[in-house]
N, CA and C of each residue as an Amber inpcrd file, in Angstrom:
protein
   369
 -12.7000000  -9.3220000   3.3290000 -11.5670000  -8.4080000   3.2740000
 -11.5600000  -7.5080000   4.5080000 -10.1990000  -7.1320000   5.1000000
 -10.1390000  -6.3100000   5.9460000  -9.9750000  -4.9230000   6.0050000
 -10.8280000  -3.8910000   6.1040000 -10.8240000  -2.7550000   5.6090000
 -10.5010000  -1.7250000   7.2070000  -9.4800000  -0.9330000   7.1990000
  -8.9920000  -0.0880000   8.3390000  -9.1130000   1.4080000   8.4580000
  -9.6180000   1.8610000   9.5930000  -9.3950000   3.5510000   8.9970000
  -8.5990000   4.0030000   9.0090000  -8.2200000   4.8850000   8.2090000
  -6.8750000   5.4940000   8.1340000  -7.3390000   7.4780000   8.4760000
  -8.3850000   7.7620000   8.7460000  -9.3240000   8.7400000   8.5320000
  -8.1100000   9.7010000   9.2580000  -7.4370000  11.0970000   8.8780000
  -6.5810000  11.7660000   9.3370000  -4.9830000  11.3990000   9.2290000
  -4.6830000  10.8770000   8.7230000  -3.3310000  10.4060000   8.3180000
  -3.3180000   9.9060000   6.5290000  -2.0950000  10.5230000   6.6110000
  -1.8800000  11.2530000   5.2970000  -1.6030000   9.1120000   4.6040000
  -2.1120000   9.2990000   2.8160000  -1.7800000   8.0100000   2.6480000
  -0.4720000   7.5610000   2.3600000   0.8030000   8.2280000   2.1820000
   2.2850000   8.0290000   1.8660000   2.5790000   7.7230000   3.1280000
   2.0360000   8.0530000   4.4230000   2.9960000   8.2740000   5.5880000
   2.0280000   6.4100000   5.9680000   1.1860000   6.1560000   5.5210000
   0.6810000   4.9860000   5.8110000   1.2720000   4.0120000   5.0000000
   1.5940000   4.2570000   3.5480000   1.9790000   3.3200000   2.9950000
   2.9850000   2.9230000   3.1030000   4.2720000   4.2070000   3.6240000
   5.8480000   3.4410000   3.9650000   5.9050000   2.9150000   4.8490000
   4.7490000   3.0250000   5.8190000   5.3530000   2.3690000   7.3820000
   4.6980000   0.8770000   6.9730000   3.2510000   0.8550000   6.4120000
   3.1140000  -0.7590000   5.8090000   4.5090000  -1.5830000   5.0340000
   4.9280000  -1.0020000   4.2200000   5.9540000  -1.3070000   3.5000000
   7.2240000  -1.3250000   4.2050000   7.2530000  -0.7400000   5.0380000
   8.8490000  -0.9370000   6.2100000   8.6590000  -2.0870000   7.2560000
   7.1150000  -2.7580000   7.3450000   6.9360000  -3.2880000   8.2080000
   7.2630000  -4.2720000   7.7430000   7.2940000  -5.1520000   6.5300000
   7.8210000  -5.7550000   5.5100000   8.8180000  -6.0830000   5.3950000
   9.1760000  -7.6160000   4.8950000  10.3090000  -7.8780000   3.7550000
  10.0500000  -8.1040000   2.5430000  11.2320000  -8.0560000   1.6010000
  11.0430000  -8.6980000   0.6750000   9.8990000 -10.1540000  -0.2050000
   9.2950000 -10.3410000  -0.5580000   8.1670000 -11.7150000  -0.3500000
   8.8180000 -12.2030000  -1.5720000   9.1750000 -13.4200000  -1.2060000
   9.0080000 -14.5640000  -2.5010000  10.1690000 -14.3650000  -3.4620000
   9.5810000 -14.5810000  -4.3900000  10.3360000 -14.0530000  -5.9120000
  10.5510000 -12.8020000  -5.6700000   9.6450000 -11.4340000  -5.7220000
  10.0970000 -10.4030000  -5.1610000  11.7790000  -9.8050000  -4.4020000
  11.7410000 -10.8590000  -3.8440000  13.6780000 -10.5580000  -3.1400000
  14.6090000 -10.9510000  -4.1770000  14.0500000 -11.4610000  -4.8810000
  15.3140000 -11.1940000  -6.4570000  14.7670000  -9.6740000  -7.3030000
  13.8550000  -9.3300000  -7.3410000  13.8940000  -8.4570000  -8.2940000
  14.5410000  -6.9630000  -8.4640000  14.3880000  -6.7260000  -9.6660000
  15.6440000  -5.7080000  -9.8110000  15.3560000  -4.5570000  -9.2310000
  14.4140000  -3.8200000  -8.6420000  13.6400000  -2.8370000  -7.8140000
  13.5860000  -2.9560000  -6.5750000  13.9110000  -4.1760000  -5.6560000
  13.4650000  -4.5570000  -4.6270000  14.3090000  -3.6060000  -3.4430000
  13.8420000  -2.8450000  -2.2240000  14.0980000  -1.9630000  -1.9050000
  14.1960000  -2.5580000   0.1940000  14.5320000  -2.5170000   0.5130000
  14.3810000  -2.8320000   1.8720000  13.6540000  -2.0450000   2.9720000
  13.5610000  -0.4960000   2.9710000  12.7910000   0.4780000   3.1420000
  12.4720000   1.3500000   2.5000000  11.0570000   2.0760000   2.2610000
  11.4180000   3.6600000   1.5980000  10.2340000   4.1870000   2.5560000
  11.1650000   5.9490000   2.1330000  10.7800000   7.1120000   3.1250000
   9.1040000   7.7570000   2.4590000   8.6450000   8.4460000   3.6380000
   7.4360000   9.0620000   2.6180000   7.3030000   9.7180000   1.5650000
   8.3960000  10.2210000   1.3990000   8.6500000  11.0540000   0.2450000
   8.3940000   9.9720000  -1.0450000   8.9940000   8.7750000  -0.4600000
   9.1050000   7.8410000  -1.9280000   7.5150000   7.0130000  -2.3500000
   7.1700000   6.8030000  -1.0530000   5.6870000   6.3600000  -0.8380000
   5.1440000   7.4580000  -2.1050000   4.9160000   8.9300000  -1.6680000
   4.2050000   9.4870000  -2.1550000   4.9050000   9.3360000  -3.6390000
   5.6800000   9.9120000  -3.6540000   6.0260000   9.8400000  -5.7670000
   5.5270000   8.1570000  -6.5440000   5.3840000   7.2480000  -5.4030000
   4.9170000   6.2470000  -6.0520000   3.1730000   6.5440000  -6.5870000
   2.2910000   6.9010000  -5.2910000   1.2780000   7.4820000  -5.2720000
   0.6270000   8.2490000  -6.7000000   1.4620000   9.1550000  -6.8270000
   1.7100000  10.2270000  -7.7470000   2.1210000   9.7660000  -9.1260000
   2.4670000   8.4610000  -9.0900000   2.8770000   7.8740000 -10.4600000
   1.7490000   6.9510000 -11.0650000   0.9060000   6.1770000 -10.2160000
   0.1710000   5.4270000 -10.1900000  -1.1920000   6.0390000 -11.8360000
  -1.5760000   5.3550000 -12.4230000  -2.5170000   6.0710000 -13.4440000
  -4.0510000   5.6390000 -13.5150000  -4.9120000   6.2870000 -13.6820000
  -5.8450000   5.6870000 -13.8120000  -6.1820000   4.7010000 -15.0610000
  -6.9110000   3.9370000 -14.6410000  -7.4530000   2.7560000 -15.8580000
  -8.3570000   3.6370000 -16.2450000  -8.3270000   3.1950000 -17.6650000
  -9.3680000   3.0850000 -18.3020000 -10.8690000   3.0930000 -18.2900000
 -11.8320000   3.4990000 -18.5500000 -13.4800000   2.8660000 -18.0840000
 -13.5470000   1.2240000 -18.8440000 -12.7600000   1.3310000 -19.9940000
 -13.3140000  -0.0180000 -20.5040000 -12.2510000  -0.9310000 -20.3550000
 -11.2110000  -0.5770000 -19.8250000 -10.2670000  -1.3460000 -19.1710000
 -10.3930000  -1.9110000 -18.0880000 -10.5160000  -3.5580000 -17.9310000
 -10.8490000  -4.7660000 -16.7630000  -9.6240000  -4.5610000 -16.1550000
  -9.8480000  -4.3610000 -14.7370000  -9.1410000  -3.6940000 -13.7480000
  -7.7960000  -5.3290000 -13.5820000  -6.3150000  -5.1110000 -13.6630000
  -5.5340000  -5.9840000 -14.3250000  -5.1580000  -6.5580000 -12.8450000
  -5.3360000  -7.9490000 -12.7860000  -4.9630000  -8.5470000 -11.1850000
  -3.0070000  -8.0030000 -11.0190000  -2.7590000  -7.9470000 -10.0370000
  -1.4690000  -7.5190000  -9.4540000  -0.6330000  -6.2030000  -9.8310000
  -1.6900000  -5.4210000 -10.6650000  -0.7090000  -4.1120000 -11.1400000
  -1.7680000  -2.8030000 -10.3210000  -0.5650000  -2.0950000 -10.3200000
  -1.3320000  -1.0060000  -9.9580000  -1.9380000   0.1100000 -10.4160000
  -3.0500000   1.0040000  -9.6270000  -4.2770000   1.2340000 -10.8160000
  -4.8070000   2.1260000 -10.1280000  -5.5670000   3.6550000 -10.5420000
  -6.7360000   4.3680000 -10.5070000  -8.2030000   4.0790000 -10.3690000
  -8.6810000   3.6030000  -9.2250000 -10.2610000   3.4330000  -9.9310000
 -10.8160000   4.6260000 -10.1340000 -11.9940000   4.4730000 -10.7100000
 -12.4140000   5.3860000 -11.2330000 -13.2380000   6.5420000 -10.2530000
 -13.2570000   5.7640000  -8.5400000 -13.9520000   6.6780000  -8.2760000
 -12.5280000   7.5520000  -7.3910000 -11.6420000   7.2770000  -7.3960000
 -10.1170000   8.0080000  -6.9200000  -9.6310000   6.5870000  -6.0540000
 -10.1310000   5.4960000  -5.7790000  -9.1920000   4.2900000  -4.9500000
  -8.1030000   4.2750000  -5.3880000  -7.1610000   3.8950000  -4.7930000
  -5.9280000   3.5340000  -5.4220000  -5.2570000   2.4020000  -5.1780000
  -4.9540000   1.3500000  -5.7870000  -4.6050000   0.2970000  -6.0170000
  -3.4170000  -0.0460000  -5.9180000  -2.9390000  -0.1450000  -4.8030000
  -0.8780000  -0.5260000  -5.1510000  -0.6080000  -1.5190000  -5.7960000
  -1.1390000  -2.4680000  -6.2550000  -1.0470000  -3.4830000  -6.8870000
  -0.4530000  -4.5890000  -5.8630000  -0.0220000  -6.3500000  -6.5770000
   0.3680000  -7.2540000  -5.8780000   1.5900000  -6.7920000  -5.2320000
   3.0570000  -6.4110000  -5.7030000   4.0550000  -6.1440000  -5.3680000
   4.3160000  -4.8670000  -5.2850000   5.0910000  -4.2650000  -4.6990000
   6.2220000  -3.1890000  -4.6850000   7.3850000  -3.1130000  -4.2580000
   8.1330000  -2.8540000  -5.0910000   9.6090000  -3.1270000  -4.6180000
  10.1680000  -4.1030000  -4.1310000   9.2930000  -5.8440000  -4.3510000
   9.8140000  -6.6000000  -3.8370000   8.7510000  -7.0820000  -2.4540000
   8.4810000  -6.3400000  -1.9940000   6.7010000  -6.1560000  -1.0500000
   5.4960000  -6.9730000  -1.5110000   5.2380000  -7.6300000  -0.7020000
   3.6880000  -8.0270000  -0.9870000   2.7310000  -7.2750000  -0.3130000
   2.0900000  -6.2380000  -1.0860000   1.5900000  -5.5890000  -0.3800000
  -0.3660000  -5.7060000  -0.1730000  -0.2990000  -5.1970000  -2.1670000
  -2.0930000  -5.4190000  -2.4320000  -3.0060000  -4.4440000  -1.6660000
  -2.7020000  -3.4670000  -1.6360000  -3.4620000  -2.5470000  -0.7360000
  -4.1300000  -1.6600000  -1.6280000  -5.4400000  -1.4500000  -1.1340000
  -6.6210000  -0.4410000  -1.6910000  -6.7380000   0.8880000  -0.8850000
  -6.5860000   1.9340000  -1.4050000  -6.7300000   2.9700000  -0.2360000
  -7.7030000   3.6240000  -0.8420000  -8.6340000   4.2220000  -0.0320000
 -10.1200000   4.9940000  -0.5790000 -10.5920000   5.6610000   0.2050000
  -9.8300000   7.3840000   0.0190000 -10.4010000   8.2310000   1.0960000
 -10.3770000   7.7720000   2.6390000 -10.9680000   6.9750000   3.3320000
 -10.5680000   7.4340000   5.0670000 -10.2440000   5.9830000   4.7920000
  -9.9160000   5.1630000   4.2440000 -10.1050000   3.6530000   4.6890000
  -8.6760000   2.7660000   3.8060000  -8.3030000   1.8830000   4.1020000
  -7.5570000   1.2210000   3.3930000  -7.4070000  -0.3470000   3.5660000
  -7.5380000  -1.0700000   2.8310000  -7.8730000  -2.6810000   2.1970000
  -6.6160000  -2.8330000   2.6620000  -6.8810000  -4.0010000   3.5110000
  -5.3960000  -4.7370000   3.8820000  -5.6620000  -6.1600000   3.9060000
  -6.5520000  -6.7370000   3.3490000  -6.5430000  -8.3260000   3.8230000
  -5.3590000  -9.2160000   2.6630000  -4.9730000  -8.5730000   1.9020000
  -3.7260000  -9.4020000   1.4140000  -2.6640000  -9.4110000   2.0650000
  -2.6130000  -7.9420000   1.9730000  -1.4340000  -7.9500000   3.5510000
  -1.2020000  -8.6970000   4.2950000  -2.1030000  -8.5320000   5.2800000
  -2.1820000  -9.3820000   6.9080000  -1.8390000 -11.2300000   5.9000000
  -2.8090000 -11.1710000   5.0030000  -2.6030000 -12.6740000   4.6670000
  -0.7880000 -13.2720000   4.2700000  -0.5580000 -12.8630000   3.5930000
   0.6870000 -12.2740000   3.2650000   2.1850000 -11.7280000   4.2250000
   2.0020000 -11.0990000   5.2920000   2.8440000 -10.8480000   6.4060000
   2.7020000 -10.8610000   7.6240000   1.5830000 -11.5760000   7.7640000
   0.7380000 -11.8190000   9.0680000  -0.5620000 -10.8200000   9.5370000
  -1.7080000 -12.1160000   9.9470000  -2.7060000 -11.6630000  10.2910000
  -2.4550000 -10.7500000  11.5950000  -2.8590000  -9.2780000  11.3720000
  -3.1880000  -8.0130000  12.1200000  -2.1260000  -7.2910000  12.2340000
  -0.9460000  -7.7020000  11.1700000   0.2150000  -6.7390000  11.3070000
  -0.1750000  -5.4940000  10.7440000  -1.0280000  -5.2300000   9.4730000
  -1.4990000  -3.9970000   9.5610000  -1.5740000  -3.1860000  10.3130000
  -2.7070000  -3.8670000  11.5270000  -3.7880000  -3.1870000  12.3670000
  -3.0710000  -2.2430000  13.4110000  -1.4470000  -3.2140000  13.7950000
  -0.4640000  -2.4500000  14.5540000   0.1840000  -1.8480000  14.0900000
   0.8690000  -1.6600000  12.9650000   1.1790000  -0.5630000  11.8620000
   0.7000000   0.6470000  12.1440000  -0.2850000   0.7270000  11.6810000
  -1.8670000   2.0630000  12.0360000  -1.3510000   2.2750000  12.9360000
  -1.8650000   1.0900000  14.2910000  -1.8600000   1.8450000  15.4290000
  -1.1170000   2.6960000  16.1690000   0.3670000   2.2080000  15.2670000
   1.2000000   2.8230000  16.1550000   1.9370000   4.0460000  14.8130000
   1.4720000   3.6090000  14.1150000   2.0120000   5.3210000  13.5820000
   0.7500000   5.9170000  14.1620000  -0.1510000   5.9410000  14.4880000
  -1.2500000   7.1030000  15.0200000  -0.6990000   6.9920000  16.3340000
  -0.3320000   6.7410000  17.1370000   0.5380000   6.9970000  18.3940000
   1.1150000   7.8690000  18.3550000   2.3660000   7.9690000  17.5280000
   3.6380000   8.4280000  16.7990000   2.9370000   9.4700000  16.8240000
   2.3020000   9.7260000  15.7550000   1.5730000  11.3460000  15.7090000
   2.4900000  11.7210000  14.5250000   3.2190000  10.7690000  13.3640000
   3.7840000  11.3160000  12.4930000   3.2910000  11.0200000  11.5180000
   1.8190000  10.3780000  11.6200000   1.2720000  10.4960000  10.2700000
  -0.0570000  10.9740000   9.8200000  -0.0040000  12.1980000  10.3320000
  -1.1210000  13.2520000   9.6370000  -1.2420000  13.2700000   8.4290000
  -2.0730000  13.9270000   8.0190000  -2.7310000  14.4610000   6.8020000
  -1.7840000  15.2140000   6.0620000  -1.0980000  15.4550000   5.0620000
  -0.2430000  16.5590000   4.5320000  -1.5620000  17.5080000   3.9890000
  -2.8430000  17.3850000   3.4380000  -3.6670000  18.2560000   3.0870000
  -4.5030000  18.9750000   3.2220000
Protein backbone atom coordinates (compact mmCIF):
# COMPACT_ATOMS: atom_id res chain seq x y z
CA UNK A 1 0.00 0.00 0.00
CA UNK A 2 0.94 3.50 -0.69
CA UNK A 3 1.03 5.65 2.23
CA UNK A 4 1.72 9.79 1.66
CA UNK A 5 2.36 12.60 4.01
CA UNK A 6 -0.05 14.84 4.31
CA UNK A 7 1.79 16.27 7.67
CA UNK A 8 0.43 20.21 7.75
CA UNK A 9 -2.46 20.27 5.51
CA UNK A 10 -5.70 20.17 6.72
CA UNK A 11 -7.61 16.57 5.77
CA UNK A 12 -10.93 18.15 3.88
CA UNK A 13 -8.67 20.42 1.84
CA UNK A 14 -6.84 16.98 0.83
CA UNK A 15 -9.73 15.04 0.35
CA UNK A 16 -11.63 17.43 -2.22
CA UNK A 17 -8.74 18.01 -4.31
CA UNK A 18 -8.28 13.88 -4.38
CA UNK A 19 -11.88 13.74 -5.23
CA UNK A 20 -11.85 16.67 -7.93
CA UNK A 21 -9.01 14.95 -9.39
CA UNK A 22 -11.51 12.28 -10.23
CA UNK A 23 -14.41 11.06 -12.21
CA UNK A 24 -17.15 9.36 -11.68
CA UNK A 25 -15.87 5.26 -11.58
CA UNK A 26 -17.92 2.54 -12.92
CA UNK A 27 -21.35 1.95 -11.67
CA UNK A 28 -20.76 4.90 -9.46
CA UNK A 29 -21.68 7.44 -12.56
CA UNK A 30 -25.21 6.19 -12.30
CA UNK A 31 -25.70 6.68 -8.78
CA UNK A 32 -28.09 8.84 -7.19
CA UNK A 33 -25.36 10.96 -5.11
CA UNK A 34 -22.83 11.10 -7.70
CA UNK A 35 -21.34 14.60 -7.64
CA UNK A 36 -18.72 15.87 -10.21
CA UNK A 37 -16.82 18.16 -7.72
CA UNK A 38 -17.14 19.14 -4.07
CA UNK A 39 -15.70 22.12 -2.13
CA UNK A 40 -13.88 21.73 1.30
CA UNK A 41 -16.52 22.67 3.10
CA UNK A 42 -18.32 19.49 1.74
CA UNK A 43 -15.16 17.27 2.15
CA UNK A 44 -15.24 18.26 5.72
CA UNK A 45 -19.15 17.69 6.68
CA UNK A 46 -18.49 14.36 5.03
CA UNK A 47 -15.50 13.91 7.53
CA UNK A 48 -17.71 14.99 10.33
CA UNK A 49 -20.42 12.52 9.41
CA UNK A 50 -18.31 9.54 9.16
CA UNK A 51 -18.92 7.21 12.69
CA UNK A 52 -16.94 5.16 14.48
CA UNK A 53 -17.27 1.26 14.42
CA UNK A 54 -17.79 -0.56 16.90
CA UNK A 55 -14.85 -2.59 18.97
CA UNK A 56 -16.65 -5.79 18.12
CA UNK A 57 -17.67 -4.69 14.86
CA UNK A 58 -15.39 -6.37 11.74
CA UNK A 59 -14.35 -3.35 10.03
CA UNK A 60 -17.13 -3.60 6.75
CA UNK A 61 -15.11 -3.75 3.19
CA UNK A 62 -16.23 -0.50 1.07
CA UNK A 63 -18.10 1.60 3.74
CA UNK A 64 -16.91 4.16 5.59
CA UNK A 65 -15.63 4.01 9.17
CA UNK A 66 -13.85 5.31 12.50
CA UNK A 67 -11.02 3.20 13.58
CA UNK A 68 -10.60 3.01 16.73
CA UNK A 69 -7.42 4.63 17.03
CA UNK A 70 -9.05 8.09 15.11
CA UNK A 71 -8.10 6.69 11.14
CA UNK A 72 -10.62 7.47 9.03
CA UNK A 73 -11.84 5.42 6.40
CA UNK A 74 -13.69 6.99 3.33
CA UNK A 75 -14.75 3.90 2.29
CA UNK A 76 -14.84 2.25 -1.52
CA UNK A 77 -16.98 5.08 -3.10
CA UNK A 78 -18.04 8.63 -2.68
CA UNK A 79 -20.28 10.32 -4.58
CA UNK A 80 -19.72 8.21 -7.40
CA UNK A 81 -15.58 8.36 -6.69
CA UNK A 82 -13.44 5.56 -6.28
CA UNK A 83 -11.66 6.66 -3.76
CA UNK A 84 -10.70 4.06 -0.57
CA UNK A 85 -8.62 6.33 1.30
CA UNK A 86 -7.27 5.94 4.95
CA UNK A 87 -6.23 9.10 6.59
CA UNK A 88 -4.27 8.83 10.02
CA UNK A 89 -2.95 11.88 11.53
CA UNK A 90 0.12 13.08 9.17
CA UNK A 91 -0.35 10.32 6.56
CA UNK A 92 -2.94 9.12 4.13
CA UNK A 93 -3.48 5.51 2.27
CA UNK A 94 -3.83 5.96 -1.32
CA UNK A 95 -2.98 2.72 -3.04
CA UNK A 96 -6.62 2.13 -4.18
CA UNK A 97 -6.64 5.31 -5.54
CA UNK A 98 -3.61 5.47 -7.70
CA UNK A 99 -4.87 1.77 -8.58
CA UNK A 100 -8.14 2.98 -9.49
CA UNK A 101 -7.32 6.54 -11.27
CA UNK A 102 -3.90 6.07 -12.02
CA UNK A 103 -0.69 5.11 -10.57
CA UNK A 104 0.87 8.45 -8.74
CA UNK A 105 -2.07 10.64 -9.41
CA UNK A 106 -2.30 11.04 -5.77
CA UNK A 107 1.29 11.86 -5.29
CA UNK A 108 0.64 15.03 -7.73
CA UNK A 109 -2.52 15.95 -6.09
CA UNK A 110 -0.43 16.52 -2.70
CA UNK A 111 2.08 17.96 -4.50
CA UNK A 112 0.52 20.49 -5.92
CA UNK A 113 -2.01 21.52 -3.46
CA UNK A 114 1.19 21.96 -1.12
CA UNK A 115 2.48 24.32 -3.84
CA UNK A 116 -0.84 26.12 -3.85
CA UNK A 117 -0.35 26.78 -0.21
CA UNK A 118 -4.21 26.30 0.08
CA UNK A 119 -4.13 23.45 2.03
CA UNK A 120 -3.08 24.06 5.53
CA UNK A 121 -4.12 22.85 8.62
CA UNK A 122 -7.55 24.53 9.72
CA UNK A 123 -6.36 23.48 13.48
Amino acid sequence: MTTIDIKGLDWAAVLAELFNATQPYGMGAKAPDVKKKITVEQAQEFLDSVKPRAITEPPRPGKAYVEFGGGVHTGRYLYGHSLELVFDQDTVEVGHYNHDNGQGLAEQVIARLRESGEGGSSG
